[in-house]
Coordinates of C-alpha atoms in Angstrom, one line a residue:
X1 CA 1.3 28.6 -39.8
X2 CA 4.9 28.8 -41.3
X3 CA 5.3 25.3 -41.2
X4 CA 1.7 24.6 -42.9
X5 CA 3.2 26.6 -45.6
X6 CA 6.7 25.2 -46.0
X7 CA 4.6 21.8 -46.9
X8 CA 1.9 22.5 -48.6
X9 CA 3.3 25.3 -51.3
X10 CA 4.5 24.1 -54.3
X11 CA 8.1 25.3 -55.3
X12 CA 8.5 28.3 -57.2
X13 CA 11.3 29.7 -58.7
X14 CA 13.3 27.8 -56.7
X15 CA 12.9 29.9 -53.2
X16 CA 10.3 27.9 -51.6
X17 CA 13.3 26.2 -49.3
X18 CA 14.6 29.3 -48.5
X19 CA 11.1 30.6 -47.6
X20 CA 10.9 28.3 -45.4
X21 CA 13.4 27.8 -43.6
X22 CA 13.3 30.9 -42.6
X23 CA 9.5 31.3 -41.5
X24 CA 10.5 27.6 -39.7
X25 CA 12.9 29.2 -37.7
X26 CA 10.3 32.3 -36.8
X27 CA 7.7 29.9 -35.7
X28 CA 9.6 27.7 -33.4
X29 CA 12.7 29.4 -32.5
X30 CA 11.7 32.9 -31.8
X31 CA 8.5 32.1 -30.4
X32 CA 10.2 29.8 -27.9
X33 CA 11.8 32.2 -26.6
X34 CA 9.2 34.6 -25.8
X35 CA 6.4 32.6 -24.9
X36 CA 7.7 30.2 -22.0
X37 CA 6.4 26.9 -21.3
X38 CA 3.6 25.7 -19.7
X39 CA 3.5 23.7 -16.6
X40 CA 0.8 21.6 -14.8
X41 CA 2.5 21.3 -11.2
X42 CA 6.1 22.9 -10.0
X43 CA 7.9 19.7 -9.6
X44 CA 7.0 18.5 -13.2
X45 CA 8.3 22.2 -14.6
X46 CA 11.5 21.6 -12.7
X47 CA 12.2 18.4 -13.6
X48 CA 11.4 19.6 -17.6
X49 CA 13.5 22.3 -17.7
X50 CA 16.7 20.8 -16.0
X51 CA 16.5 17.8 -18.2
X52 CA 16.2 19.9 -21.4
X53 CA 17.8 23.3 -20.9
X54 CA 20.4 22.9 -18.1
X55 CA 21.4 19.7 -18.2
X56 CA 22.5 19.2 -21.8
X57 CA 25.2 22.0 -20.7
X58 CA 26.1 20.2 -17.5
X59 CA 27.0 17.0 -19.3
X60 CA 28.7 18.9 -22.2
X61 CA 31.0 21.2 -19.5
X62 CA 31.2 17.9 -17.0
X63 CA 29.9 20.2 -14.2
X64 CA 29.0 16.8 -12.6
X65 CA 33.2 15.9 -11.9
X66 CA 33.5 19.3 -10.6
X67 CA 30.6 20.1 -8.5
X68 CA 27.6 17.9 -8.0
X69 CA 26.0 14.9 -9.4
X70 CA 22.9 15.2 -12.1
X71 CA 19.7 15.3 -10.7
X72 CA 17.0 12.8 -10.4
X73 CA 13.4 13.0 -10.7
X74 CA 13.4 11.6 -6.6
X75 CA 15.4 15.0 -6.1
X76 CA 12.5 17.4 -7.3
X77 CA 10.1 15.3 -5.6
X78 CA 10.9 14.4 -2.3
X79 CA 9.9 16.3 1.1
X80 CA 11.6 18.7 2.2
X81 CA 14.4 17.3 4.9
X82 CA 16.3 18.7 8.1
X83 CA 19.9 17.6 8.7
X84 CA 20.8 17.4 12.3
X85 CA 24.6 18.1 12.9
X86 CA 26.5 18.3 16.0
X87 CA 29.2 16.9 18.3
X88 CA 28.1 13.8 20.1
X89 CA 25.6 13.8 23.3
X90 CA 24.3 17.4 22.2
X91 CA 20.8 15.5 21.8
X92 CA 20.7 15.6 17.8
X93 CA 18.7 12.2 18.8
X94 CA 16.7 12.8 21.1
X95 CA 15.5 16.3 19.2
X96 CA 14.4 14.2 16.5
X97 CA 12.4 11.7 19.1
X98 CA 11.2 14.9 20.6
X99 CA 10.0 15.9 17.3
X100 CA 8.2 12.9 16.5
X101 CA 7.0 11.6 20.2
X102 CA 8.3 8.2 19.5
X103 CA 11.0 5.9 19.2
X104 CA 12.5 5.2 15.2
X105 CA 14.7 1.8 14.0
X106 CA 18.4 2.6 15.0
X107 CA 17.6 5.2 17.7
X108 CA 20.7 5.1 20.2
X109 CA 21.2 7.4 23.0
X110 CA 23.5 8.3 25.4
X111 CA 26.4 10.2 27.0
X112 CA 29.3 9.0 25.0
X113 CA 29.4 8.7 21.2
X114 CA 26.2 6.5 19.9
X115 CA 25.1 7.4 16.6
X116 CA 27.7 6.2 13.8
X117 CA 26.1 6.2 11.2
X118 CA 23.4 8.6 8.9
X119 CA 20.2 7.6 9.7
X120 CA 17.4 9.2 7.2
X121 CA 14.2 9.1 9.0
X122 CA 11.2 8.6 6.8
X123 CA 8.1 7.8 6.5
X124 CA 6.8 4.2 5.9
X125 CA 3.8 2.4 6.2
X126 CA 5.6 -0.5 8.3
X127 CA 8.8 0.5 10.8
X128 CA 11.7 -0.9 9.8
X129 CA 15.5 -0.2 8.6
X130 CA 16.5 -0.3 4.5
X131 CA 20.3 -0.8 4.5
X132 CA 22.6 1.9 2.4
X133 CA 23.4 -0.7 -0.3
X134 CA 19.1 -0.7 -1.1
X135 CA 19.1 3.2 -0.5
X136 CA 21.4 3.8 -3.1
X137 CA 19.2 1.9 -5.5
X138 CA 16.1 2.8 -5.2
X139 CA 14.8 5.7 -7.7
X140 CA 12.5 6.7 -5.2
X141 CA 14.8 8.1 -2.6
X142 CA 16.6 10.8 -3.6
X143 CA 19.9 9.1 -2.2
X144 CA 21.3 7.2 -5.5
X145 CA 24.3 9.7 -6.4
X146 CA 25.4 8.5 -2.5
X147 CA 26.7 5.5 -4.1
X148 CA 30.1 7.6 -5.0
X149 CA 31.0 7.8 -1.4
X150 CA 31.5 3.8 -1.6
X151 CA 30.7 0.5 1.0
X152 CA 32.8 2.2 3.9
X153 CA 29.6 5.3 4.0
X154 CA 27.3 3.0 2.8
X155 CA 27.3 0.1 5.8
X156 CA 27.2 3.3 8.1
X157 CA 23.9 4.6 6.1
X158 CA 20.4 3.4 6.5
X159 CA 16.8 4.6 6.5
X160 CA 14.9 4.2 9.3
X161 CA 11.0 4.2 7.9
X162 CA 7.7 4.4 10.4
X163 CA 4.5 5.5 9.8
X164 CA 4.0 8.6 11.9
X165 CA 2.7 12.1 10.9
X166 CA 5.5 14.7 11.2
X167 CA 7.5 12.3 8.4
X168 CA 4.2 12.7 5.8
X169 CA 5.3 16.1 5.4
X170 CA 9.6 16.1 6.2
X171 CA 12.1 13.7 6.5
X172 CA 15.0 14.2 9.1
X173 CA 18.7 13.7 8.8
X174 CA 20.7 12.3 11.6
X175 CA 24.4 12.3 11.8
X176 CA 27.1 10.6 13.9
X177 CA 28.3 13.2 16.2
X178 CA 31.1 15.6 15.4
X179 CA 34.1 14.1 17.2
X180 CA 37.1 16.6 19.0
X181 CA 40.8 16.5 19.6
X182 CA 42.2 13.3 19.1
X183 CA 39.0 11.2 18.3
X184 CA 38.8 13.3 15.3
X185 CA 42.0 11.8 13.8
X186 CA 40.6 8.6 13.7
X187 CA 39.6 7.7 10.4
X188 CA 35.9 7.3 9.6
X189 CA 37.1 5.7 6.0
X190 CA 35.1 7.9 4.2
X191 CA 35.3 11.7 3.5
X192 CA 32.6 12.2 6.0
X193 CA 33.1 16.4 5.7
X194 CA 32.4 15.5 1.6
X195 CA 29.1 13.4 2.6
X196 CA 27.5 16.1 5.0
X197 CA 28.5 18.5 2.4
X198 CA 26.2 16.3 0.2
X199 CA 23.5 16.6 2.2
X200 CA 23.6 20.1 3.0
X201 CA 23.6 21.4 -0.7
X202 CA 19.8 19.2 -1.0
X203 CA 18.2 19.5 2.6
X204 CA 15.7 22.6 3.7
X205 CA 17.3 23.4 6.7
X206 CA 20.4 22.6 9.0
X207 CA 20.3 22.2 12.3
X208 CA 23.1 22.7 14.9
X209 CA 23.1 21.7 18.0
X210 CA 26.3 22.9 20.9
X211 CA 26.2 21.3 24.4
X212 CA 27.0 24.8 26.6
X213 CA 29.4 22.9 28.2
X214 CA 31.6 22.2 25.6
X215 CA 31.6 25.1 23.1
X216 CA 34.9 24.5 21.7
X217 CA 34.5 23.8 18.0
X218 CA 36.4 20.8 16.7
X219 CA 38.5 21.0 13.8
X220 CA 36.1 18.4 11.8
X221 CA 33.5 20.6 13.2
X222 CA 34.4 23.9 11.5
X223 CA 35.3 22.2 8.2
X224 CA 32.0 21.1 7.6
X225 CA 29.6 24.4 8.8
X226 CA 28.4 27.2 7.6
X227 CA 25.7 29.4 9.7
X228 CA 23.4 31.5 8.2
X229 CA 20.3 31.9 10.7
X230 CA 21.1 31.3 14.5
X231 CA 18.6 30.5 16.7
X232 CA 19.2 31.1 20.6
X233 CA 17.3 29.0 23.1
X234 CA 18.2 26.7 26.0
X235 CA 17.2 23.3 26.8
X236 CA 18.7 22.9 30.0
X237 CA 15.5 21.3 32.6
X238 CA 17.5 23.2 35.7
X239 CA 16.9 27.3 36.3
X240 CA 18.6 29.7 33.8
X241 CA 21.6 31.4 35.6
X242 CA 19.9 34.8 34.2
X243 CA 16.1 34.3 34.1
X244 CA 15.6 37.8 31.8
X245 CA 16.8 35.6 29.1
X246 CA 14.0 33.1 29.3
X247 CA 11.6 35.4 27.2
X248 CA 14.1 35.2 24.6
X249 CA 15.0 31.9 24.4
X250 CA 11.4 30.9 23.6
X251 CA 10.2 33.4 21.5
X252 CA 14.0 31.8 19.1
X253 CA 12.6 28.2 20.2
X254 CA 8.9 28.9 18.8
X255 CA 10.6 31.0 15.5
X256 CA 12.7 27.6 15.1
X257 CA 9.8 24.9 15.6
X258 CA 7.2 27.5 13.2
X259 CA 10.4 27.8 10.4
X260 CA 10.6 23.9 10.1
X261 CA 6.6 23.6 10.5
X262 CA 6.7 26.2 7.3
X263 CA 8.8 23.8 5.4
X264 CA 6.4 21.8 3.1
X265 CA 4.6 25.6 2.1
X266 CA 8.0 26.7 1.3
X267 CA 9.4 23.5 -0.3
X268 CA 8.9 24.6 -4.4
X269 CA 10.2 27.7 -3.7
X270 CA 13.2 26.1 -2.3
X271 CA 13.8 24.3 -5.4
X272 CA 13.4 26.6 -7.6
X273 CA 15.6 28.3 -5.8
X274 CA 18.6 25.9 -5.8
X275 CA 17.7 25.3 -9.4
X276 CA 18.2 29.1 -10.3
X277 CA 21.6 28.7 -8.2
X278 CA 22.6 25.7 -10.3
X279 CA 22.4 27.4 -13.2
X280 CA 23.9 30.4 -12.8
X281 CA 26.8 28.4 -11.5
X282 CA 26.7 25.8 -14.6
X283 CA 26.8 28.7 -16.7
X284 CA 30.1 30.4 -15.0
X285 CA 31.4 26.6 -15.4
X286 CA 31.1 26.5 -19.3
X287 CA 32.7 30.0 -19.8
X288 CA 35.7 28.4 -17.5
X289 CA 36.2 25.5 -19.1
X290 CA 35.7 26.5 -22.7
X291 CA 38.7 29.4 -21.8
X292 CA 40.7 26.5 -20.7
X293 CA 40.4 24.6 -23.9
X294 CA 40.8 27.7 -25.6
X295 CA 44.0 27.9 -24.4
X296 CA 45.3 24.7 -24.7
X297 CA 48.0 24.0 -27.6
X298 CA 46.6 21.5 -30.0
X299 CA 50.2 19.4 -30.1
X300 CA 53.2 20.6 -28.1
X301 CA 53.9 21.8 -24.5
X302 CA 50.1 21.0 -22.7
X303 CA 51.9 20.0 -19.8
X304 CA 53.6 23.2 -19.1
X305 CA 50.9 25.1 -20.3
X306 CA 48.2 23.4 -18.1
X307 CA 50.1 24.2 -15.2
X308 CA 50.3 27.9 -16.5
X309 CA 46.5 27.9 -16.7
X310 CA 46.0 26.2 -13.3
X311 CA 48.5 28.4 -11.6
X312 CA 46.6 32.0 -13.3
X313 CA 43.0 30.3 -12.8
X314 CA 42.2 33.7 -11.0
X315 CA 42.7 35.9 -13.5
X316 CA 40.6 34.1 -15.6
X317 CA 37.8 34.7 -13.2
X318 CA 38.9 38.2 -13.5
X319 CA 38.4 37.9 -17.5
X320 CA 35.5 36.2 -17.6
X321 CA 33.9 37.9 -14.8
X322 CA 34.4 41.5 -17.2
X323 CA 33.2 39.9 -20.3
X324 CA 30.4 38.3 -19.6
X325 CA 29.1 41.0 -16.6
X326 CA 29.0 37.8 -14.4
X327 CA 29.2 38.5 -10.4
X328 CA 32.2 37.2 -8.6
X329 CA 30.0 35.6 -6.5
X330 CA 28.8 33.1 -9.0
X331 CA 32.1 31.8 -9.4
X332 CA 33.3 28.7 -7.4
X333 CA 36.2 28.4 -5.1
X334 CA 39.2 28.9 -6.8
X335 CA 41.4 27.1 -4.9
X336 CA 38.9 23.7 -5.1
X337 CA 38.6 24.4 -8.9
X338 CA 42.5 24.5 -8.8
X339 CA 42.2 21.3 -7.1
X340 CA 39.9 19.5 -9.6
X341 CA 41.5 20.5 -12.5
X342 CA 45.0 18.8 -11.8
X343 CA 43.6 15.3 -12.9
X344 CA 41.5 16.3 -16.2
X345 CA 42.5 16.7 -19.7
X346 CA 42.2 19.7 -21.0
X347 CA 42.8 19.4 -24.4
X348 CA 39.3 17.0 -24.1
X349 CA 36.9 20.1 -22.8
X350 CA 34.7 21.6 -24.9
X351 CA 34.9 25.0 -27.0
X352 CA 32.2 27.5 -26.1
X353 CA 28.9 26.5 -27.9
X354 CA 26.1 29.4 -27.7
X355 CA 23.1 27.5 -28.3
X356 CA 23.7 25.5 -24.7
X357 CA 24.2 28.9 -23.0
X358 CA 21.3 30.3 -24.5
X359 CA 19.0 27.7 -23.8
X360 CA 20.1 28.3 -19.8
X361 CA 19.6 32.1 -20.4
X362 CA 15.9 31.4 -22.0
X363 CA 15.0 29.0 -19.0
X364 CA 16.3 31.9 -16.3
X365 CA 14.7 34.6 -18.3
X366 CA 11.2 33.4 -19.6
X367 CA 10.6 30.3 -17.7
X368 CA 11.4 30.2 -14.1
X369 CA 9.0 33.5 -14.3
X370 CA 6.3 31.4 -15.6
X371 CA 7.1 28.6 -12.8
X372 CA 7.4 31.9 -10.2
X373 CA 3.6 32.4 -10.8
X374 CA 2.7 28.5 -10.2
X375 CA 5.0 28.3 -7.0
X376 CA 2.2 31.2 -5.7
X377 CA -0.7 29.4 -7.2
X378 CA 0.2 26.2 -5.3
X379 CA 0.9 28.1 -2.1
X380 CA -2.5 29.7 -2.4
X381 CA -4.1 26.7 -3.0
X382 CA -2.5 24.5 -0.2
X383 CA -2.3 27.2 2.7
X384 CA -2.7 25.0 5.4
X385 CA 0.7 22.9 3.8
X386 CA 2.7 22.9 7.3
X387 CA 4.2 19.9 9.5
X388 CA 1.5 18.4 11.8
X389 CA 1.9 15.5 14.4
X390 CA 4.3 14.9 16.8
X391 CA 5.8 18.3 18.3
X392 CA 3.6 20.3 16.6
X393 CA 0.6 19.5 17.8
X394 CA -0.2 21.8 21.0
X395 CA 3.1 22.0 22.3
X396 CA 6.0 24.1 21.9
X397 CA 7.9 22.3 24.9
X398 CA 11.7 21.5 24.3
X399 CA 13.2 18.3 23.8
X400 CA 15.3 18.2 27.1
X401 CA 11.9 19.9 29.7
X402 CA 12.2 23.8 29.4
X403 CA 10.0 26.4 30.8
X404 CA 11.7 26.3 34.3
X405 CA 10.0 28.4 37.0
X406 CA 7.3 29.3 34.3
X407 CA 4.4 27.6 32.9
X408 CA 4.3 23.7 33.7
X409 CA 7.5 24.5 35.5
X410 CA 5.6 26.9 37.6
X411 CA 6.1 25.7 41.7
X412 CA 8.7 23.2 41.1
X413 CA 10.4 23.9 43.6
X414 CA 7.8 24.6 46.4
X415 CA 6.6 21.9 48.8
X416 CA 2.9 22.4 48.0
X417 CA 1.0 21.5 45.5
X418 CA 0.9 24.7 43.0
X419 CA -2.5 23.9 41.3
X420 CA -3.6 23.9 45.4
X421 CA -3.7 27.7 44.7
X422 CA -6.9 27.6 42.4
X423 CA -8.4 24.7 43.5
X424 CA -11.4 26.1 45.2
X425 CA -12.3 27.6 42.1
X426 CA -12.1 24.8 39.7
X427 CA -14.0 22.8 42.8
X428 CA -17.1 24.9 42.3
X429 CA -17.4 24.2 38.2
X430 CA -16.2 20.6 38.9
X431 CA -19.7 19.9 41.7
X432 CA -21.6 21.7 38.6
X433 CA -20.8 18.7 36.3
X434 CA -23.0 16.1 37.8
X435 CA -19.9 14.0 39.5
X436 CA -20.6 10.1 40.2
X437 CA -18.4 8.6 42.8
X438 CA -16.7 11.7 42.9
X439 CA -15.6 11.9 39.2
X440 CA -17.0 13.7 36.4
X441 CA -17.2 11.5 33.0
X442 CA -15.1 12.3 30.1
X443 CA -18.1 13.7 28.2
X444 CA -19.1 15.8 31.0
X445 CA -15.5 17.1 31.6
X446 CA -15.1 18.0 27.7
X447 CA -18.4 20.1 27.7
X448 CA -16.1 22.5 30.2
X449 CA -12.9 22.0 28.5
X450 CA -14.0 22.7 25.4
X451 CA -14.9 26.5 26.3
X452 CA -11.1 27.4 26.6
X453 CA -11.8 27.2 22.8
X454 CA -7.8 25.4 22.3
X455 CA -8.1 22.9 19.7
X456 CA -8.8 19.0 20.2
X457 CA -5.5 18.6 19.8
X458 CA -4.3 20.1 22.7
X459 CA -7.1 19.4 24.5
X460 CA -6.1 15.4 24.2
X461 CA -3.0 15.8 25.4
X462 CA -4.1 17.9 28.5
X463 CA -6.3 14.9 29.2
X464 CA -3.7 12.2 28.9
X465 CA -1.7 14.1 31.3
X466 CA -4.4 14.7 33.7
X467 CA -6.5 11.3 33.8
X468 CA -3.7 10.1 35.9
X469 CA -5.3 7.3 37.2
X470 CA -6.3 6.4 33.0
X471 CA -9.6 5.2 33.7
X472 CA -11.6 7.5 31.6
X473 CA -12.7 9.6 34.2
X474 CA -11.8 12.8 36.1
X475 CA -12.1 12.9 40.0
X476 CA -11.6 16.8 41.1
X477 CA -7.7 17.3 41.8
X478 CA -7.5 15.4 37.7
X479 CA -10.2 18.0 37.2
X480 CA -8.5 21.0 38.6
X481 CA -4.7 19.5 37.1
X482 CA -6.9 19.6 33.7
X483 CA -7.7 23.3 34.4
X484 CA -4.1 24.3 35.7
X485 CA -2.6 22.5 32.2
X486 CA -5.4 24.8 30.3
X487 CA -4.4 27.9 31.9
X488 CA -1.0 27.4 31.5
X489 CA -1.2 26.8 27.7
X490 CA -4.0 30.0 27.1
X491 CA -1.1 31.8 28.8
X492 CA 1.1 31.2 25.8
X493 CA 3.1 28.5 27.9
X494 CA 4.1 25.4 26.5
X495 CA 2.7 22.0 27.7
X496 CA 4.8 18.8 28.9
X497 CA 5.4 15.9 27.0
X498 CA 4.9 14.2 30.0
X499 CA 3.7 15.2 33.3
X500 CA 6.5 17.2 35.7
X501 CA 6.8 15.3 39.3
X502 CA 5.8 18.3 41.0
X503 CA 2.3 18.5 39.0
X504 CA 1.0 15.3 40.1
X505 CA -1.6 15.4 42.8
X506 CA -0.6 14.4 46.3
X507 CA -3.0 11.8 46.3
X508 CA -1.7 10.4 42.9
X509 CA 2.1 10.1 43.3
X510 CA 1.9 6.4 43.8
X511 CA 0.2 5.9 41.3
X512 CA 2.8 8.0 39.1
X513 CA 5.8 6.1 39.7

């Protein structure tokens, strides 16, 4: 309405500009700060408000030589990712393979170091392997600001892309295993401690893995983590020296695989997150810098005095932290600040400039509310938004065959056949299902499977592992296997990836190998 008026009324007396510029400023200023703005979807908001509230302070302040790159559209769209991170042969690899129950481009195992490079495992309609060089160029991956690290990173980074389920909903993160003692000297020609450090301040979760034979933590290794949330499980095959722990260890396995299923639900809220983070700490980066330049002379003695300013860079915390009610823990590491600010100019930051701050403040006051209430809208509307495929489909198994003594591991060590136990009782049902030849069809078999009331899912992997023979068909010890493998999941057991030596019928174990 103000701004109808300001050009449509004629002048008079002279106070028409006046007029309004003032009711101009109530309409658009004011009001823009109370009401926030309106977003269709949680990644467009993001992407709005870091392009017009926090970045124009970022480039001003030149957060981006200090702390990290500016942020692409790929970065507030992409799925949510897992870094893998451990010394070599702790089966960062082979989890991954677990996780997606097949083979990817570049996959090398073994028992001395085999992974050199970074390997970002995505998903693609065709399998193949897109070079660093391509990575780094491609505004659809949210890899460009890699690039920095130079050709000595980026000829040991690739993307390995297949079409497979788990990747429609993450993307995984393998690393070249942590090398110890002298190894670790040798250089890797790039700052590989600055490059995981990259990748940890964009992925969803980190994790670890320790061999528990070598629990000695390299020097390279302790530079580059940071726990938070540990979770305590074993994936030896052989028995646990202290079998009370086993209840433990899987109920941390089964919280670890449900925390990355959860990923995709939790993904906006993630962002958000960081985005919140990044702005507090952009914000605690202008008040620094601006002191700095404050401070500066304008034409004699900088030298000196920049070394001054360096030297008491704590106590300018301490100033600014007072002033501007700011919590210590927004501020970064002084000594890496120190660091940075050896090679810059200060006479060539910036002075303080409100209207950059308060556009931050607005965006953390008003608007990440507003985007709050969408993050919950989404998650109400997409409740079923979790990882599916691969490992998560009926099987909480571990990578490396768990569940020792328990379960599928149940009778491993005893010369009979364990599912021998119950076979008389899976024999009756089995003479019920009109058997031809001795063998039940697949269609006959289902009609009884089906009552265990597991989902297909599962149900198709306990057939794969019981139709030893694979012709469709189940005679009666694949009938009573089938059974066994159904008990053993509806007790809250996990189920092989493949079928355990000592599970295969007597009959059958030629056929096996």
């Amino acid at each position: 309405m103000a701004s109808f008026w300001a050009a449509s009324a004629p002048p008079l007396l002279g106070g028409t500009a006046a007029g309004t510029s003032m009711f101009s400023w109530l309409g658009t200023d004011d009001r823009r700060k109370k009401e926030p703005e309106v977003f269709q979807t949680v990644s467009d908001g993001l992407k709005k408000l870091y392009k017009t509230k926090l970045l124009p302070l970022e480039e001003s302040y030149r957060f981006h030589d200090f702390h990290s790159p500016a942020l692409e559209d790929a970065d507030f769209d992409n799925k949510p990712m897992v870094l893998l991170v451990g010394q070599y042969s702790t089966g960062k690899t082979s989890f991954i393979r677990y996780l997606l129950e097949q083979d990817f481009p570049g996959m090398r195992i073994g028992p001395e170091p085999t992974t050199d490079s970074f390997i970002a495992v995505m998903h693609g309609d065709t399998e193949g392997v897109v070079p660093g060089n391509a990575l780094v160029v491609d505004p659809k991956k949210p890899f460009r600001k890699l690039n920095a690290f130079g050709n000595a990173f980026l000829n040991r980074f690739v993307c390995a892309q297949l079409p497979n389920p788990v990747l429609e909903s993450i993307s995984v993160i393998d690393t070249p295993g942590i090398l110890s003692g002298e190894k670790q000297r040798i250089s890797r020609g790039y700052d590989f401690a600055a490059v995981l450090e990259w990748f940890a301040e964009r992925v969803d979760r980190i994790i670890l893995l320790f061999d528990a034979h070598k629990l000695d933590i390299s020097d390279e290794f302790s530079e580059v983590i940071k726990v938070v949330r540990v979770y305590i499980g074993s994936f030896w095959s052989h028995p646990l020296l202290i079998p009370d722990n086993r209840k433990l260890f899987e109920a941390e396995e089964q919280d670890l695989f449900k925390d990355i299923q959860s990923l995709p639900r939790n993904a906006a809220l993630r962002k958000l997150n960081d985005l919140i983070k990044r702005a507090r700490l952009a914000k605690v980066h202008a008040y620094i810098i601006s002191s700095l330049k404050k401070e500066m002379p304008s034409v004699f003695g900088k030298e000196n005095k920049k070394k001054e300013l360096i030297a008491s860079l704590g106590d300018i915390y301490k100033r600014i932290e007072r002033e501007h009610m700011i919590s210590p823990g927004d501020f970064p590491n002084l000594k890496k600040m120190q660091d940075h600010l050896q090679a810059q100019d200060l006479t060539k930051f910036q002075p303080l400039k409100p209207k950059l701050l308060e556009a931050v403040d607005d965006m953390l006051a008003s608007d990440i509310a507003s985007l709050m209430v969408l993050v919950r809208q989404e998650e109400t509307q997409c409740p079923n938004s979790v990882v599916k495929g691969g490992a998560f489909d009926g099987t909480l198994d571990g990578p490396f065959g768990h569940g020792y003594g328990e379960g599928a591991g149940e009778g491993i060590d005893e010369v009979e056949w364990v599912v021998a136990r119950d076979k008389p009782a899976y024999d009756e049902i089995f003479y019920t299902l009109s058997p031809v030849n001795g063998k039940v069809t697949g269609a006959n078999a289902k009609r009884e499977m089906v009552k265990s009331k597991l989902p297909n899912t599962v149900l198709g992997k306990i057939w794969k592992l019981a139709d030893i023979d694979k012709d469709g068909m189940l005679d009666d010890e694949e009938f009573a296997l089938a059974n066994h493998l159904i008990k053993v999941k509806l007790e809250g057991h996990e189920l092989p990836s493949e079928l355990p030596a000592h599970l295969v019928p007597p009959s059958k174990r030629k056929i096996a190998e």
